Amino acid sequence: MEETIKKLTYTISEYMELPKDIVMDLPKITLIGDIYMTLENHLGIVEYTETMIRINTRSGELVISGENLKIKVIINEAIIINGQISGIKISK
Amino acid sequence: MLIFKIWNYINGYVIIRIKGNMLEKFLNLINLEKIFIWDVQKLGEDIIELKINAKKFKSIRHIARKTGTSVVITNKKGFPFLYKKLLKRKSLLVGLILFLSIQFIFASIIWDIRIIGNNDVSTEKILQSLKESGLKTGVLKYKIDRNHIINNLILQNPEIAWAGMKIKGTKVIITVVERTQIPEIEDTDPCNIIASKDGIVEEIIILKGEGVVKKGDLIKKGQILIKGISGDSDFDNNFIHAKGTVKARVFYNKRIKVPLTKIIDKETGRTSMLIKIKFKNCEIPIKKVGPVFNKYRSEIEKKTILGWRNILGFVEIITEKQYETKEEKIFLGIEGAFDVGKDILNKEINEFIPDGSTLTTKNFGKLLLKDESVLEVSLTVETIEDIGVKQKIIQK
C-alpha cells in the first residue's frame, strides 16, 4: 500500500514538475564545498562522532564521514553540519 | 548569521557539557521539544559540548534524567550575565555612568563661537550683541533660541543685512552678510532734481538752481525738473546743489473683474465629528461620527495630552466638527457686481498709493465684457505728491 502511494506521488510530481522534497517529503541536501552541509527534512540523529554522523531520513540512513564534524545548528526541520566533509552515503 | 549571534548575545546563552552514553537520543529529544541548540561539538568518546539559550536550559533537565546523562555548565555568555557581573562591581558602574553623563554634558555646551563674513562690524561688537541675547561660551546648546538671537543681531546692528547660525557639535558658526550702503548725496554735491514718476506739474518751488518745467507741464519719469546750474554761466565749474520741491498730479489706475454671479457656501444643517491624534506632524484619525461630506466647513478644537510639564506636549487630540455646506449661485446683476468691485477696490486703494500723497479725486468706471458674464470695474485715482528726487551730477 505504502509503495503504491509512493509511486503515485512520484508520478504526479514528475508529471506536474513539482519539487519532490516537498511533495514526497524527501531530504534535501545542500553542500557548500566540503566544509558546510545543510540537510532539510531529517528524522533525527542516529550516531554522532567527530568523524561520522548518521542521520535518519525518509530515503534511508544518511552517513556523513569526515573530520572535525560539528553540528552547527539543529532544529526540527534542518541540520547544519560543518567541518571537513569527505563523504556522503545513503544506506537503506 | 550575525543577527542570530546578536540576538543570542542579548538574550544570554550557556555553554554546557553533556556526558553520557545516549547522546544522540538526547539531541533528538531536545529537537523534539523544539528547543534551539547550536554549535554541537564532540569533545571525547562520550562528551559533547553545545550552546543553548539561558532560559531554555532548565527545560532540558528532565531530558537529561530520562537519558541518564549529566549536564554541566562550563560558561555563561551574553548580556544578562554581563549585567549581573557589572552590578556586582558597583564602582565600575558608577564610573561608567559618570563618564557618560560628563561626556553628554560637555558635548551639550557651546565652547566656541566663530563669526564669518564681517569686514566693517567688529567681531567684539557682534559677540557683545550675541551675549545680550543669550549666546556666549558656556551656554547649553538646547537653550539657544535661534530666531531670537539672529533677529536681535540684525536689529542691533543695522549694518548687517543677513545673518545665519549653524551649530556644529560644540561650535556655533555665525555667518554675517553686511549691507553695502548707498552713498548719500551730501549737501554740497552738485545735483539735479528729477521726476520719479509720470504726472502733471502742480506746484514748483525752487530754492536753488534753475527750474526747467512750469505748472501744467506733462512730465515723464526721469525728466530733469530743477537743474543744478548757477545763474551765471561764465564760470567753468558752475554746477551746484539744486534744492526745491516739485509737486505733481499723479494718476493711478486699477482694474478688476467681477463675475455677475456669486457662489456662496450654504450650510445644510448636517454635521459630523472627526477625532484625530496629532503626533508632531503626523495626524492619525481615530473616530468618525456621522457621514462623510464632499464640502464642509470645519471647526477645530485642540487639546494636548498630558500637558503637565510638557512631557508629551507634542501629542494633541484634535476634535474636528464638520458642517456640510452646499454651493449656491446668486445673481448679483450689474449694479450688485459694481458694488462688490467698488468694495474690493476701496480696500486695495491704500496698497497702490504711496505714503505722503494726498488723494484728490477718485473715479469708478464699469464695463460689461462681451461673451463673459463678467463686469470690469476700474478705478482711477488722482493724487498730489512730491515727485522730486535728487540725482548727482557726474562731472566729466
Coordinates of C-alpha atoms in Angstrom, one line a residue:
Chain A
M1 CA 0.0 0.0 0.0
E2 CA 2.7 2.4 1.0
E3 CA 4.7 1.5 -2.0
T4 CA 1.7 2.3 -4.2
I5 CA 1.2 5.7 -2.7
K6 CA 4.9 6.5 -3.0
K7 CA 4.8 5.5 -6.7
L8 CA 1.7 7.6 -7.3
T9 CA 3.1 10.7 -5.7
Y10 CA 6.3 10.3 -7.6
T11 CA 4.3 10.0 -10.9
I12 CA 2.2 13.0 -10.1
S13 CA 5.2 15.2 -9.1
E14 CA 7.1 14.0 -12.1
Y15 CA 4.1 14.8 -14.4
M16 CA 3.4 18.2 -12.8
E17 CA 7.0 19.1 -12.3
L18 CA 6.6 19.7 -8.6
P19 CA 9.6 19.8 -6.2
K20 CA 10.0 16.3 -4.9
D21 CA 11.4 17.2 -1.5
I22 CA 8.1 18.9 -0.7
V23 CA 5.7 16.5 -2.3
M24 CA 7.3 13.3 -1.3
D25 CA 8.8 14.6 2.0
L26 CA 12.3 13.7 1.0
P27 CA 15.5 15.1 2.4
K28 CA 17.2 17.9 0.7
I29 CA 21.0 18.2 0.9
T30 CA 22.9 21.4 0.1
L31 CA 26.6 21.1 0.1
I32 CA 28.9 24.1 0.1
G33 CA 32.4 22.9 -0.9
D34 CA 33.4 20.3 1.5
I35 CA 33.0 22.4 4.6
Y36 CA 29.4 23.1 5.0
M37 CA 26.3 21.0 4.7
T38 CA 22.6 21.7 5.1
L39 CA 20.2 18.9 5.5
E40 CA 16.4 19.6 5.4
N41 CA 13.7 17.1 6.3
H42 CA 15.6 14.8 8.7
L43 CA 14.2 12.3 11.2
G44 CA 16.8 12.6 13.9
I45 CA 20.4 11.7 14.6
V46 CA 21.4 8.1 14.9
E47 CA 25.0 8.4 15.7
Y48 CA 27.3 11.4 16.2
T49 CA 31.1 11.2 16.4
E50 CA 33.8 13.6 15.2
T51 CA 34.5 11.5 12.1
M52 CA 31.0 10.3 11.3
I53 CA 27.4 11.5 11.6
R54 CA 24.5 9.2 10.8
I55 CA 21.1 10.8 10.3
N56 CA 17.8 9.1 9.7
T57 CA 15.8 10.4 6.7
R58 CA 12.9 9.1 4.6
S59 CA 15.3 8.0 1.9
G60 CA 17.2 5.8 4.3
E61 CA 20.1 6.5 6.6
L62 CA 22.5 9.3 5.6
V63 CA 26.1 8.7 6.6
I64 CA 28.3 11.7 6.5
S65 CA 32.0 11.0 7.0
G66 CA 34.8 13.5 7.5
E67 CA 36.9 15.1 10.2
N68 CA 36.2 17.6 12.9
L69 CA 32.4 17.4 12.2
K70 CA 30.3 19.8 14.2
I71 CA 26.6 20.3 14.3
K72 CA 26.3 24.0 13.8
V73 CA 22.5 24.2 14.2
I74 CA 19.9 21.5 14.9
I75 CA 16.2 22.3 14.6
N76 CA 13.2 20.2 13.8
E77 CA 13.4 20.7 10.0
A78 CA 17.1 21.1 9.4
I79 CA 20.6 20.2 10.5
I80 CA 23.6 22.3 9.5
I81 CA 26.9 20.5 9.7
N82 CA 30.3 22.0 9.2
G83 CA 33.8 20.5 9.3
Q84 CA 35.9 18.6 6.8
I85 CA 33.3 16.5 4.9
S86 CA 34.8 13.7 2.8
G87 CA 31.8 11.5 2.0
I88 CA 28.1 11.3 2.0
K89 CA 26.4 7.9 1.6
I90 CA 22.8 6.8 1.7
S91 CA 22.4 3.3 3.1
K92 CA 19.0 1.6 3.0
Chain B
M1 CA 24.0 34.8 10.7
L2 CA 25.2 38.0 12.5
I3 CA 21.7 38.9 13.6
F4 CA 21.3 35.5 15.1
K5 CA 24.5 35.9 17.1
I6 CA 23.5 39.4 18.3
W7 CA 20.1 38.1 19.3
N8 CA 21.6 35.2 21.3
Y9 CA 24.0 37.6 22.9
I10 CA 21.2 39.9 24.1
N11 CA 19.2 37.0 25.5
G12 CA 22.1 35.3 27.0
Y13 CA 23.2 31.7 26.4
V14 CA 25.1 29.0 28.3
I15 CA 27.7 26.5 27.0
I16 CA 27.0 23.2 28.5
R17 CA 28.9 19.9 28.6
I18 CA 26.9 16.7 28.4
K19 CA 28.3 13.3 29.5
G20 CA 26.6 10.0 28.9
N21 CA 26.0 7.1 26.7
M22 CA 22.9 8.1 24.8
L23 CA 24.0 11.4 23.4
E24 CA 22.2 11.0 20.1
K25 CA 19.0 10.3 21.8
F26 CA 19.5 13.3 24.0
L27 CA 19.9 15.5 20.9
N28 CA 16.8 14.1 19.2
L29 CA 14.7 14.6 22.3
I30 CA 15.8 18.2 22.6
N31 CA 14.9 18.5 18.9
L32 CA 11.5 17.1 19.6
E33 CA 10.9 19.6 22.4
K34 CA 11.7 22.3 19.8
I35 CA 14.5 23.7 21.9
F36 CA 17.0 25.5 19.8
I37 CA 20.7 24.4 20.2
W38 CA 23.7 25.2 18.2
D39 CA 27.5 24.6 17.8
V40 CA 27.3 21.0 18.9
Q41 CA 30.8 19.6 19.2
K42 CA 32.1 16.3 20.2
L43 CA 34.9 16.6 22.7
G44 CA 35.5 12.9 23.6
E45 CA 34.1 9.5 23.4
D46 CA 31.0 10.3 25.5
I47 CA 31.2 14.1 25.9
I48 CA 29.6 16.8 23.8
E49 CA 29.5 20.5 24.2
L50 CA 26.7 22.7 22.9
K51 CA 25.2 26.1 23.3
I52 CA 21.7 26.8 24.5
N53 CA 19.5 29.7 25.4
A54 CA 19.9 30.5 29.1
K55 CA 16.1 30.5 29.7
K56 CA 15.6 27.2 27.9
F57 CA 18.3 25.5 30.0
K58 CA 16.0 24.5 32.8
S59 CA 13.7 22.6 30.4
I60 CA 16.4 20.1 29.4
R61 CA 16.8 18.8 32.9
H62 CA 14.2 16.1 32.5
I63 CA 15.6 15.1 29.2
A64 CA 18.9 14.5 30.9
R65 CA 17.2 12.5 33.6
K66 CA 15.5 10.4 31.0
T67 CA 18.6 9.6 29.0
G68 CA 20.8 9.3 32.1
T69 CA 23.3 12.0 31.1
S70 CA 24.9 14.5 33.3
V71 CA 24.8 18.2 32.4
V72 CA 27.5 20.7 33.5
I73 CA 27.6 24.4 32.6
T74 CA 31.1 25.4 31.5
N75 CA 30.5 29.0 30.5
K76 CA 27.8 31.7 30.6
K77 CA 27.7 34.3 28.0
G78 CA 25.6 37.2 26.9
F79 CA 24.2 40.4 28.1
P80 CA 22.1 39.3 31.1
F81 CA 25.2 37.6 32.7
L82 CA 27.4 40.6 31.9
Y83 CA 24.8 42.8 33.5
K84 CA 24.8 40.7 36.7
K85 CA 28.5 40.8 36.8
L86 CA 28.5 44.6 36.3
L87 CA 26.0 45.0 39.1
K88 CA 28.5 43.4 41.5
R89 CA 31.2 45.8 40.5
K90 CA 29.5 49.0 41.7
S91 CA 32.4 51.4 41.4
L92 CA 32.9 50.5 37.8
L93 CA 29.2 51.1 37.1
V94 CA 29.3 54.4 38.9
G95 CA 32.3 55.4 36.9
L96 CA 30.7 54.4 33.6
I97 CA 27.6 56.4 34.4
L98 CA 29.7 59.4 35.5
F99 CA 31.8 59.2 32.3
L100 CA 28.8 59.1 30.0
S101 CA 27.0 61.9 31.8
I102 CA 30.1 64.1 31.8
Q103 CA 30.6 63.5 28.2
F104 CA 27.0 64.3 27.5
I105 CA 27.1 67.5 29.5
F106 CA 30.3 68.6 27.9
A107 CA 29.0 67.9 24.4
S108 CA 25.9 70.0 25.0
I109 CA 27.8 73.1 26.0
I110 CA 28.8 75.8 23.4
W111 CA 32.5 76.1 23.6
D112 CA 33.4 78.2 20.6
I113 CA 31.6 81.0 18.7
R114 CA 33.0 81.8 15.3
I115 CA 31.9 84.7 13.1
I116 CA 32.4 84.7 9.4
G117 CA 31.9 87.4 6.8
N118 CA 32.3 90.6 8.8
N119 CA 34.5 93.4 7.5
D120 CA 33.2 96.6 8.9
V121 CA 31.4 95.4 12.0
S122 CA 33.9 94.3 14.6
T123 CA 33.8 90.7 15.9
E124 CA 33.7 92.1 19.5
K125 CA 30.6 94.1 18.7
I126 CA 28.8 91.1 17.3
L127 CA 29.9 88.9 20.2
Q128 CA 28.6 91.6 22.6
S129 CA 25.2 91.7 21.0
L130 CA 25.1 87.9 20.9
K131 CA 25.8 87.9 24.6
E132 CA 23.0 90.2 25.3
S133 CA 20.5 87.9 23.5
G134 CA 21.9 84.9 25.4
L135 CA 24.6 83.3 23.3
K136 CA 28.0 83.1 24.8
T137 CA 30.5 80.3 25.5
G138 CA 29.3 78.0 28.2
V139 CA 25.6 78.2 27.3
L140 CA 23.7 75.0 26.9
K141 CA 23.1 74.0 23.3
Y142 CA 19.4 73.3 23.8
K143 CA 18.7 76.7 25.3
I144 CA 19.7 78.6 22.2
D145 CA 16.7 80.4 20.6
R146 CA 17.9 80.7 17.1
N147 CA 15.4 83.1 15.7
H148 CA 15.5 85.4 18.7
I149 CA 19.3 85.7 18.5
I150 CA 19.5 86.2 14.8
N151 CA 16.7 88.8 14.9
N152 CA 18.4 90.7 17.8
L153 CA 21.7 90.7 16.0
I154 CA 20.2 92.2 12.8
L155 CA 18.2 94.7 14.8
Q156 CA 21.1 95.9 16.9
N157 CA 23.5 96.1 14.0
P158 CA 21.8 97.9 11.1
E159 CA 25.0 97.3 9.0
I160 CA 24.2 93.6 8.9
A161 CA 21.8 92.6 6.2
W162 CA 21.5 88.9 6.9
A163 CA 22.9 86.6 9.5
G164 CA 22.8 82.8 9.7
M165 CA 23.5 80.4 12.5
K166 CA 24.9 76.9 12.3
I167 CA 25.6 74.7 15.3
K168 CA 28.3 72.1 14.6
G169 CA 28.9 70.0 17.7
T170 CA 30.0 72.4 20.3
K171 CA 30.8 75.1 17.9
V172 CA 28.5 77.9 16.7
I173 CA 29.2 79.4 13.4
I174 CA 27.6 82.7 12.6
T175 CA 27.7 83.9 9.1
V176 CA 27.1 87.6 8.5
V177 CA 26.4 89.4 5.3
E178 CA 27.0 93.2 5.5
R179 CA 24.9 95.8 3.8
T180 CA 26.6 97.8 1.1
Q181 CA 25.3 101.2 1.8
I182 CA 24.1 103.6 -1.0
P183 CA 26.4 106.7 -1.0
E184 CA 24.2 109.6 0.2
I185 CA 24.2 112.8 -1.6
E186 CA 25.7 115.4 0.6
D187 CA 24.5 119.0 0.7
T188 CA 27.5 120.3 -1.2
D189 CA 27.5 117.8 -4.0
P190 CA 26.1 119.1 -7.3
C191 CA 22.9 117.5 -8.2
N192 CA 19.7 117.8 -10.3
I193 CA 16.2 117.2 -9.2
I194 CA 14.4 114.7 -11.5
A195 CA 11.0 113.2 -11.6
S196 CA 10.4 109.8 -10.0
K197 CA 7.0 109.3 -11.7
D198 CA 4.9 110.4 -14.7
G199 CA 2.5 113.3 -14.0
I200 CA 1.4 116.8 -14.4
V201 CA 3.3 119.6 -12.6
E202 CA 1.0 121.2 -10.0
E203 CA 3.4 123.3 -7.9
I204 CA 7.1 124.1 -8.2
I205 CA 9.2 125.8 -5.6
I206 CA 12.8 126.5 -6.5
L207 CA 15.2 127.3 -3.7
K208 CA 18.5 126.8 -5.6
G209 CA 19.1 126.0 -9.2
E210 CA 17.2 126.6 -12.4
G211 CA 13.7 125.4 -13.0
V212 CA 13.1 123.6 -16.3
V213 CA 9.4 122.9 -16.0
K214 CA 6.5 125.1 -15.2
K215 CA 3.0 124.5 -13.8
G216 CA 0.8 122.4 -16.1
D217 CA 3.7 120.6 -17.9
L218 CA 3.4 116.9 -18.6
I219 CA 6.4 115.2 -17.3
K220 CA 7.8 111.8 -17.6
K221 CA 9.8 109.6 -15.2
G222 CA 13.5 110.6 -15.1
Q223 CA 13.0 114.0 -16.6
I224 CA 15.0 116.8 -15.1
L225 CA 12.8 119.2 -13.1
I226 CA 15.4 121.5 -11.5
K227 CA 18.8 121.9 -13.0
G228 CA 21.8 122.3 -10.7
I229 CA 23.3 125.2 -12.6
S230 CA 24.1 128.6 -11.1
G231 CA 22.8 131.6 -12.9
D232 CA 26.0 132.9 -14.5
S233 CA 27.5 130.6 -17.0
D234 CA 30.8 132.4 -17.1
F235 CA 32.3 130.1 -14.6
D236 CA 33.7 126.9 -15.7
N237 CA 32.6 125.0 -12.6
N238 CA 29.1 126.1 -12.4
F239 CA 27.3 123.0 -11.1
I240 CA 25.5 123.5 -7.8
H241 CA 23.4 121.5 -5.4
A242 CA 19.8 122.1 -6.6
K243 CA 17.1 122.5 -4.0
G244 CA 13.4 122.7 -4.2
T245 CA 10.1 120.7 -4.2
V246 CA 8.1 119.7 -7.2
K247 CA 4.5 118.6 -6.6
A248 CA 2.7 116.9 -9.4
R249 CA -0.6 115.3 -10.1
V250 CA -0.1 111.6 -10.5
F251 CA -2.7 109.1 -11.8
Y252 CA -3.1 105.6 -10.8
N253 CA -5.3 103.1 -12.5
K254 CA -6.5 99.7 -11.4
R255 CA -8.9 97.3 -13.0
I256 CA -10.6 94.2 -11.6
K257 CA -13.0 91.7 -13.0
V258 CA -16.1 90.8 -11.0
P259 CA -18.4 87.9 -12.1
L260 CA -22.1 88.7 -12.2
T261 CA -22.9 85.5 -10.3
K262 CA -21.6 84.7 -6.9
I263 CA -21.1 81.3 -5.4
I264 CA -21.7 81.0 -1.7
D265 CA -21.5 78.0 0.6
K266 CA -24.7 77.5 2.5
E267 CA -24.9 75.2 5.4
T268 CA -27.4 72.3 5.1
G269 CA -27.6 71.6 8.8
R270 CA -26.0 68.2 8.8
T271 CA -22.9 67.8 11.0
S272 CA -20.4 65.1 11.7
M273 CA -17.4 64.8 14.0
L274 CA -13.9 63.5 13.5
I275 CA -11.4 62.8 16.3
K276 CA -7.8 62.7 15.4
I277 CA -4.5 62.3 17.2
K278 CA -1.7 64.5 16.1
F279 CA 1.8 63.4 16.8
K280 CA 4.3 66.0 15.8
N281 CA 3.4 66.4 12.1
C282 CA 1.5 63.2 11.7
E283 CA -2.2 63.1 12.0
I284 CA -4.0 59.8 12.7
P285 CA -7.8 59.6 12.5
I286 CA -9.3 57.8 15.4
K287 CA -13.0 58.0 15.3
K288 CA -15.6 59.4 12.9
V289 CA -19.1 60.1 13.9
G290 CA -21.6 60.9 11.1
P291 CA -21.5 60.8 7.3
V292 CA -18.7 61.9 5.0
F293 CA -19.3 65.2 3.3
N294 CA -18.0 66.4 0.0
K295 CA -17.8 70.0 1.0
Y296 CA -17.8 71.2 4.6
R297 CA -16.8 74.0 6.9
S298 CA -14.8 72.7 9.9
E299 CA -14.3 73.9 13.4
I300 CA -11.2 72.6 15.0
E301 CA -10.6 72.2 18.7
K302 CA -7.2 71.1 20.0
K303 CA -6.2 69.5 23.3
T304 CA -2.8 68.4 24.4
I305 CA -2.5 65.1 26.2
L306 CA -0.6 65.2 29.4
G307 CA 0.3 68.8 29.1
W308 CA 1.7 68.6 32.5
R309 CA 5.3 69.7 32.4
N310 CA 5.1 69.5 28.6
I311 CA 6.4 65.9 28.6
L312 CA 4.0 64.9 25.9
G313 CA 3.2 68.4 24.7
F314 CA 3.6 67.4 21.1
V315 CA 0.8 64.9 21.2
E316 CA -2.5 66.5 20.5
I317 CA -6.1 65.4 20.3
I318 CA -7.9 67.2 17.6
T319 CA -11.7 67.3 17.5
E320 CA -13.0 68.5 14.2
K321 CA -16.6 69.4 13.8
Q322 CA -17.7 69.4 10.2
Y323 CA -20.8 71.3 8.9
E324 CA -21.9 70.2 5.5
T325 CA -22.2 73.0 3.0
K326 CA -23.8 73.3 -0.4
E327 CA -22.9 75.7 -3.2
E328 CA -25.5 78.2 -4.2
K329 CA -25.4 80.6 -7.0
I330 CA -26.7 84.1 -6.6
F331 CA -27.2 86.5 -9.4
L332 CA -25.9 89.9 -8.5
G333 CA -26.8 92.0 -11.5
I334 CA -24.7 94.8 -12.9
E335 CA -25.3 97.2 -10.1
G336 CA -24.6 94.5 -7.5
A337 CA -21.4 93.4 -9.2
F338 CA -20.3 97.0 -9.4
D339 CA -20.8 97.5 -5.7
V340 CA -18.8 94.4 -5.0
G341 CA -16.0 95.7 -7.3
K342 CA -16.1 99.1 -5.6
D343 CA -15.7 97.5 -2.2
I344 CA -12.7 95.5 -3.3
L345 CA -11.0 98.5 -4.9
N346 CA -11.7 100.7 -1.9
K347 CA -9.9 98.2 0.3
E348 CA -7.0 97.9 -2.1
I349 CA -6.6 101.7 -2.7
N350 CA -4.0 102.1 0.1
E351 CA -1.9 99.4 -1.4
F352 CA -1.1 101.2 -4.6
I353 CA -0.9 104.8 -3.4
P354 CA 2.4 105.7 -1.7
D355 CA 2.6 107.3 1.7
G356 CA 2.7 111.0 1.9
S357 CA 0.5 111.7 -1.0
T358 CA -2.9 113.4 -0.9
L359 CA -5.8 111.8 -2.7
T360 CA -7.8 114.4 -4.7
T361 CA -10.2 112.5 -6.9
K362 CA -11.5 109.0 -7.2
N363 CA -13.5 107.7 -10.2
F364 CA -15.1 104.4 -10.7
G365 CA -15.9 103.1 -14.1
K366 CA -17.7 99.9 -15.2
L367 CA -17.7 98.0 -18.4
L368 CA -19.6 94.9 -19.2
L369 CA -17.4 92.5 -21.1
K370 CA -19.0 90.6 -24.0
D371 CA -19.3 86.8 -24.1
E372 CA -18.5 86.6 -20.4
S373 CA -20.8 87.2 -17.5
V374 CA -18.1 89.4 -16.1
L375 CA -18.1 93.1 -15.2
E376 CA -14.9 95.0 -15.4
V377 CA -14.7 97.7 -12.7
S378 CA -12.0 100.3 -13.0
L379 CA -10.7 102.9 -10.5
T380 CA -8.8 106.0 -11.4
V381 CA -7.2 107.9 -8.6
E382 CA -5.6 111.2 -8.8
T383 CA -3.1 112.2 -6.1
I384 CA -0.8 115.1 -5.5
E385 CA 2.6 114.1 -4.3
D386 CA 6.2 115.2 -4.2
I387 CA 8.0 113.6 -7.1
G388 CA 11.3 115.3 -6.9
V389 CA 14.3 113.1 -6.4
K390 CA 17.9 114.2 -6.2
Q391 CA 20.3 112.9 -8.8
K392 CA 24.0 113.5 -8.6
I393 CA 25.7 115.2 -11.5
I394 CA 28.7 113.4 -12.5
Q395 CA 31.3 115.8 -13.8
K396 CA 33.4 114.6 -16.6

